[in-house]
């Protein structure tokens, strides 16, 4: 039988590939490749979709985090609270701006940080909280916002996996002072290469990011700050504007596939399925199950021609790069358990019914 990939780019909805190709041709014909009309149109469209005042396109999701942190005033001497269970881009961004990362455990069910896990880590030196809307589920933002207000903290959302996800009918990335998005190709809203954006309702933050991404120039050859070159180029902006039109449909398909997995695998021995907190939306960038027999299950599925992924096999605090933080094994048992038991099943728009049925069947057979 044909192998089932963990992820594949397929023409879903039908005709979307042709629309992307046409957008590229039009952008090339426009002969404006940096900070042109395609970027402006996408920024306006994405901000409009999210109900935010501004979206500022940057080079990638990591830069979006760095620029957002800088824009809200995070710098040397500040502490930033973030989840220990996340991709390393989150902690790298905090370190990039010279701040001290303070790692906290996620909730055991949702895998997201909560006000309850963050509150004990807040000190007089805390400047910001970075909620990561992991796997596509929005954090419980209400209590986190209350905590931030009580301690006069800034919030920068890492929404790299949660395009179009809602918490109480408001979009991820629009709750805090700024939201950082990645448009890496495999994201729910993906470009054809690296791309990102900072979203905000604060005009001063938007203006800072617009300036900082372009060498710090407020206008040509007038440098206001020492900035960087991190500009979302016209071709990627053209692609994203077209793909944005299908985002709700793409997310709905992910949710449909996730619902099938949850229904068909419910009650399977030793298997922990994703849990969504009340009021929190989930757009299933990743469908992560948990089992203490993770390696054996992954190997079994590979033999059956079914490919999976592990997010994330080594927790941040145990990565060699962050030894200087002084953590050791056992410091974050929830994150360590997630690292040892999590397995991501194939889930992407265009996954065929017979493919998903085979995945379900083989997972069930493994546990019999």
C-alpha positions as a printed Julia matrix, in Angstrom:
368×3 Matrix{Float64}:
   0.0    0.0     0.0
   1.04   3.6    -0.56
   2.84   5.19    2.4
   0.85   7.7     4.43
   2.95  10.82    5.06
   2.91  12.71    8.32
   2.32  15.84    6.27
   1.86  16.51    2.56
   1.05  19.55    0.42
  -2.11  18.72   -1.49
  -4.44  20.78   -3.63
  -7.03  21.46   -0.92
  -9.42  22.98   -1.53
  -9.25  21.99   -5.18
  -7.93  24.85   -7.26
  -5.94  26.48   -4.46
  -2.59  25.58   -6.03
  -3.57  27.23   -9.3
  -4.69  30.34   -7.4
  -1.33  30.53   -5.61
   0.56  30.16   -8.88
  -1.54  32.91  -10.46
  -0.86  35.19   -7.49
   2.87  34.63   -7.9
   2.74  35.49  -11.6
   0.81  38.68  -10.87
   3.3   39.68   -8.18
   6.22  39.1   -10.56
   4.47  41.13  -13.23
   4.05  43.96  -10.73
   7.85  44.31  -10.56
   7.82  45.55   -6.95
   9.46  43.03   -4.65
  10.18  44.7    -1.3
   7.68  46.66    0.86
   5.27  46.98   -2.02
   1.53  46.77   -2.57
   1.31  42.99   -2.12
   2.65  43.29    1.41
   0.35  46.2     2.19
  -2.67  44.29    0.91
  -1.83  41.18    2.9
  -1.17  43.14    6.08
  -4.53  44.84    5.73
  -6.29  41.57    4.93
  -4.74  39.66    7.83
  -5.41  42.43   10.33
  -8.98  42.6     9.04
  -9.45  38.85    9.33
  -8.23  38.86   12.93
 -10.06  42.04   13.89
  -6.77  43.7    14.84
  -5.65  47.24   14.13
  -2.4   46.25   12.45
  -0.42  43.32   11.07
   3.22  43.94   10.18
   4.89  41.41    7.89
   8.39  40.26    8.84
  10.88  37.68    7.61
   9.81  34.72    9.76
   8.05  33.69   12.95
  11.18  33.91   15.07
  11.79  37.49   14.03
   8.13  38.21   14.79
   8.7   37.08   18.38
  11.93  39.07   18.75
  10.47  42.25   17.28
   7.29  41.92   19.34
   9.29  41.55   22.55
  11.45  44.55   21.66
   8.38  46.58   20.74
   6.77  46.06   24.16
   9.97  47.09   25.91
  11.49  43.76   26.98
  15.26  43.89   27.32
  18.28  43.16   29.53
  17.43  42.68   33.19
  13.83  41.69   32.49
  12.35  38.29   33.22
   9.96  36.7    30.75
   7.73  33.78   31.73
   7.21  31.17   29.04
   6.37  27.46   28.77
   9.09  24.85   29.07
   7.11  22.7    26.59
   7.5   24.64   23.34
   9.66  24.92   20.25
  13.04  26.5    20.96
  12.21  29.62   18.91
  10.23  30.91   21.9
  13.09  30.8    24.38
  15.63  31.9    21.76
  13.63  35.05   21.11
  13.64  35.92   24.81
  17.4   35.4    24.97
  17.89  37.38   21.75
  16.51  40.53   23.36
  18.77  40.02   26.39
  16.04  39.02   28.82
  16.01  36.11   31.27
  13.67  33.23   30.36
  11.68  31.84   33.29
  10.31  28.43   32.36
   7.02  27.09   33.7
   5.14  23.82   33.37
   2.14  23.43   31.05
  -1.24  22.16   32.14
  -1.19  18.36   32.12
  -4.33  18.1    29.96
  -4.11  20.93   27.43
  -0.29  21.2    27.29
  -0.66  25.01   27.47
   0.46  27.29   30.27
  -2.26  28.76   32.47
  -2.51  31.56   35.02
  -2.13  28.88   37.71
   1.2   27.65   36.31
   2.48  31.17   35.59
   1.56  32.98   38.82
   4.21  31.33   41.09
   6.95  32.38   38.63
   6.09  36.09   38.67
   8.63  38.27   40.51
   9.44  41.96   40.79
  11.69  41.52   37.74
   9.03  39.95   35.51
   8.28  42.12   32.48
   6.24  39.86   30.22
   4.43  36.57   29.73
   4.65  34.64   26.45
   1.66  32.3    26.13
   2.25  29.73   23.38
  -0.96  28.53   21.75
   0.5   25.07   21.38
  -0.59  22.59   18.69
  -3.31  25.04   17.59
  -5.24  25.41   20.86
  -5.6   28.89   22.33
  -4.43  29.3    25.91
  -7.05  30.23   28.51
  -6.39  33.91   28.02
  -8.96  35.4    30.41
  -7.12  34.48   33.64
  -3.73  35.19   32.03
  -4.86  38.71   31.13
  -6.12  39.25   34.67
  -2.77  38.1    36.05
  -0.9   40.4    33.68
  -3.03  43.4    34.64
  -2.59  42.68   38.35
   1.22  42.78   37.99
   1.48  45.35   35.17
   2.97  42.77   32.78
   3.11  42.77   28.99
   1.79  39.83   27.01
   3.33  38.68   23.74
   1.43  35.75   22.26
   3.29  33.07   20.34
   0.53  32.21   17.88
   2.75  30.41   15.38
   0.55  27.29   15.47
  -2.84  28.89   15.97
  -3.89  30.86   12.88
  -7.64  31.34   13.07
  -8.1   29.74   16.5
 -10.43  31.54   18.9
 -10.82  31.97   22.63
 -14.34  33.1    23.52
 -14.86  34.24   19.94
 -11.7   36.34   19.74
  -8.69  35.31   17.66
  -5.39  34.05   19.01
  -2.74  36.73   18.65
  -5.09  39.63   19.44
  -5.36  39.41   23.24
  -2.0   40.68   24.38
   0.08  43.72   23.56
   1.33  41.89   20.46
   0.99  38.52   18.77
   3.7   36.76   16.76
   2.79  34.55   13.82
   4.88  32.22   11.69
   3.85  31.42    8.13
   6.29  28.53    7.74
   4.99  26.39    4.86
   3.43  23.65    7.03
   1.48  26.06    9.26
  -2.28  26.36    9.01
  -1.61  29.52    7.0
   1.66  28.79    5.26
   3.82  30.65    2.77
   6.16  29.09    0.21
   9.14  29.76    2.45
   9.91  31.62    5.65
   7.51  34.42    6.58
   5.97  35.95    9.68
   3.97  38.83   11.12
   3.48  40.84   14.29
  -0.16  41.63   15.05
  -1.18  44.38   17.47
  -3.9   46.83   18.45
  -1.29  49.34   19.63
  -0.3   51.88   16.99
   3.04  52.62   18.66
   3.98  48.93   18.63
   3.03  48.62   14.97
   5.1   51.69   14.05
   8.11  50.39   15.98
   8.0   47.01   14.21
   7.55  48.66   10.81
  10.64  50.75   11.47
  12.75  48.08   13.17
  12.16  45.47   10.44
  13.58  47.9     7.87
  16.98  48.7     9.42
  15.36  51.06   11.91
  14.57  53.65    9.26
  11.53  55.85    9.79
  12.07  57.0     6.21
  14.72  56.38    3.58
  18.2   57.05    4.99
  16.83  58.32    8.32
  17.66  55.8    11.06
  15.78  56.21   14.31
  16.96  52.96   15.96
  19.52  50.24   15.22
  17.2   47.87   13.42
  17.43  44.73   11.3
  16.44  43.53    7.86
  13.36  41.37    8.36
  10.82  42.18    5.69
   8.08  39.93    4.38
   8.69  40.0     0.64
   6.1   40.63   -2.02
   5.96  37.08   -3.39
   5.23  35.53   -0.01
   2.69  38.25    0.77
   0.89  37.56   -2.5
   0.73  33.85   -1.71
  -0.5   34.43    1.84
  -3.24  36.81    0.75
  -4.65  34.15   -1.54
  -4.3   31.34    0.99
  -5.9   33.47    3.71
  -9.15  33.27    1.76
  -9.21  29.52    2.44
  -7.99  29.57    6.05
 -11.39  28.95    7.64
 -12.03  26.05    5.26
  -8.57  24.6     5.91
  -9.09  24.86    9.68
 -12.55  23.31    9.42
 -11.03  20.34    7.61
  -8.38  19.94   10.31
 -11.11  20.04   12.95
 -13.17  17.47   11.06
 -10.23  15.09   10.82
  -9.4   15.62   14.49
 -12.99  14.84   15.49
 -12.79  11.53   13.6
  -9.54  10.6    15.36
 -11.02  11.46   18.76
 -14.21   9.51   18.14
 -12.54   6.43   16.65
  -9.67   6.24   19.15
 -11.7    7.07   22.25
 -11.28   4.39   24.89
  -8.18   2.91   23.3
  -6.03   1.39   26.02
  -3.14   3.53   27.31
  -3.87   6.31   24.82
  -4.36   9.93   25.94
  -6.17  12.05   23.36
  -6.05  15.85   23.02
  -8.14  17.81   25.53
  -9.58  21.23   24.73
 -10.25  23.61   27.63
 -13.7   25.25   27.92
 -13.97  28.36   25.77
 -10.76  27.55   23.92
 -10.71  26.89   20.19
  -8.4   24.37   18.56
  -7.36  24.37   14.91
  -5.19  21.24   15.17
  -1.96  22.35   13.62
  -0.79  19.17   15.36
  -2.85  16.21   16.55
  -0.78  14.9    19.44
  -1.65  11.7    21.29
   0.21  10.35   24.31
   1.28   6.86   25.26
   4.08   5.43   27.37
   4.71   3.03   24.49
   5.43   5.9    22.11
   8.6    4.49   20.49
   7.05   1.08   19.93
   3.89   2.58   18.47
   5.84   4.89   16.17
   7.96   1.99   14.94
   4.89  -0.2    14.43
   3.19   2.49   12.36
   6.35   3.06   10.31
   6.44  -0.63    9.43
   2.85  -0.25    8.23
   3.91   2.67    6.02
   2.42   5.31    8.32
   4.67   8.24    9.22
   4.34  10.25   12.42
   6.3   12.95   14.27
   7.36  13.77   17.81
   6.85  17.29   19.24
   9.15  17.76   21.2
  11.46  14.88   22.2
  13.87  16.91   24.39
  12.36  19.54   26.7
  13.82  23.03   26.55
  15.39  22.8    30.01
  17.33  19.66   29.05
  18.68  21.0    25.75
  22.49  21.42   25.77
  22.17  25.04   24.62
  20.37  26.08   27.8
  22.49  24.38   30.45
  23.49  27.84   31.7
  19.95  28.24   33.08
  20.86  25.67   35.71
  17.98  23.21   35.27
  18.23  19.44   35.6
  16.15  16.35   34.89
  13.18  16.21   37.21
  12.71  19.98   37.45
   9.72  19.95   35.08
   8.07  16.51   35.31
   5.02  17.41   33.22
   7.13  18.61   30.3
   9.44  15.6    30.64
   6.47  13.24   30.56
   5.12  14.98   27.45
   8.53  14.66   25.78
   8.57  10.94   26.45
   4.98  10.1    25.5
   3.76  12.49   22.78
   3.24  11.31   19.2
   1.76  13.38   16.39
  -0.5   11.53   13.94
  -0.94  12.48   10.27
  -3.41  15.36   10.01
  -3.43  17.86    7.16
  -5.95  19.24    4.66
  -6.23  16.72    1.86
  -5.68  13.62    4.03
  -7.9   11.03    2.39
 -10.61   9.06    4.14
  -9.01   5.69    3.44
  -5.67   7.0     4.73
  -7.14   8.16    8.02
  -9.11   4.91    8.39
  -5.86   2.99    7.98
  -4.11   5.09   10.62
  -6.97   4.48   13.06
  -7.04   0.76   12.29
  -3.31   0.34   12.8
  -3.28   2.3    16.06
  -6.09   0.13   17.36
  -4.32  -3.05   16.28
  -1.17  -2.01   18.12
  -3.03  -1.75   21.43
  -4.94  -5.05   21.11
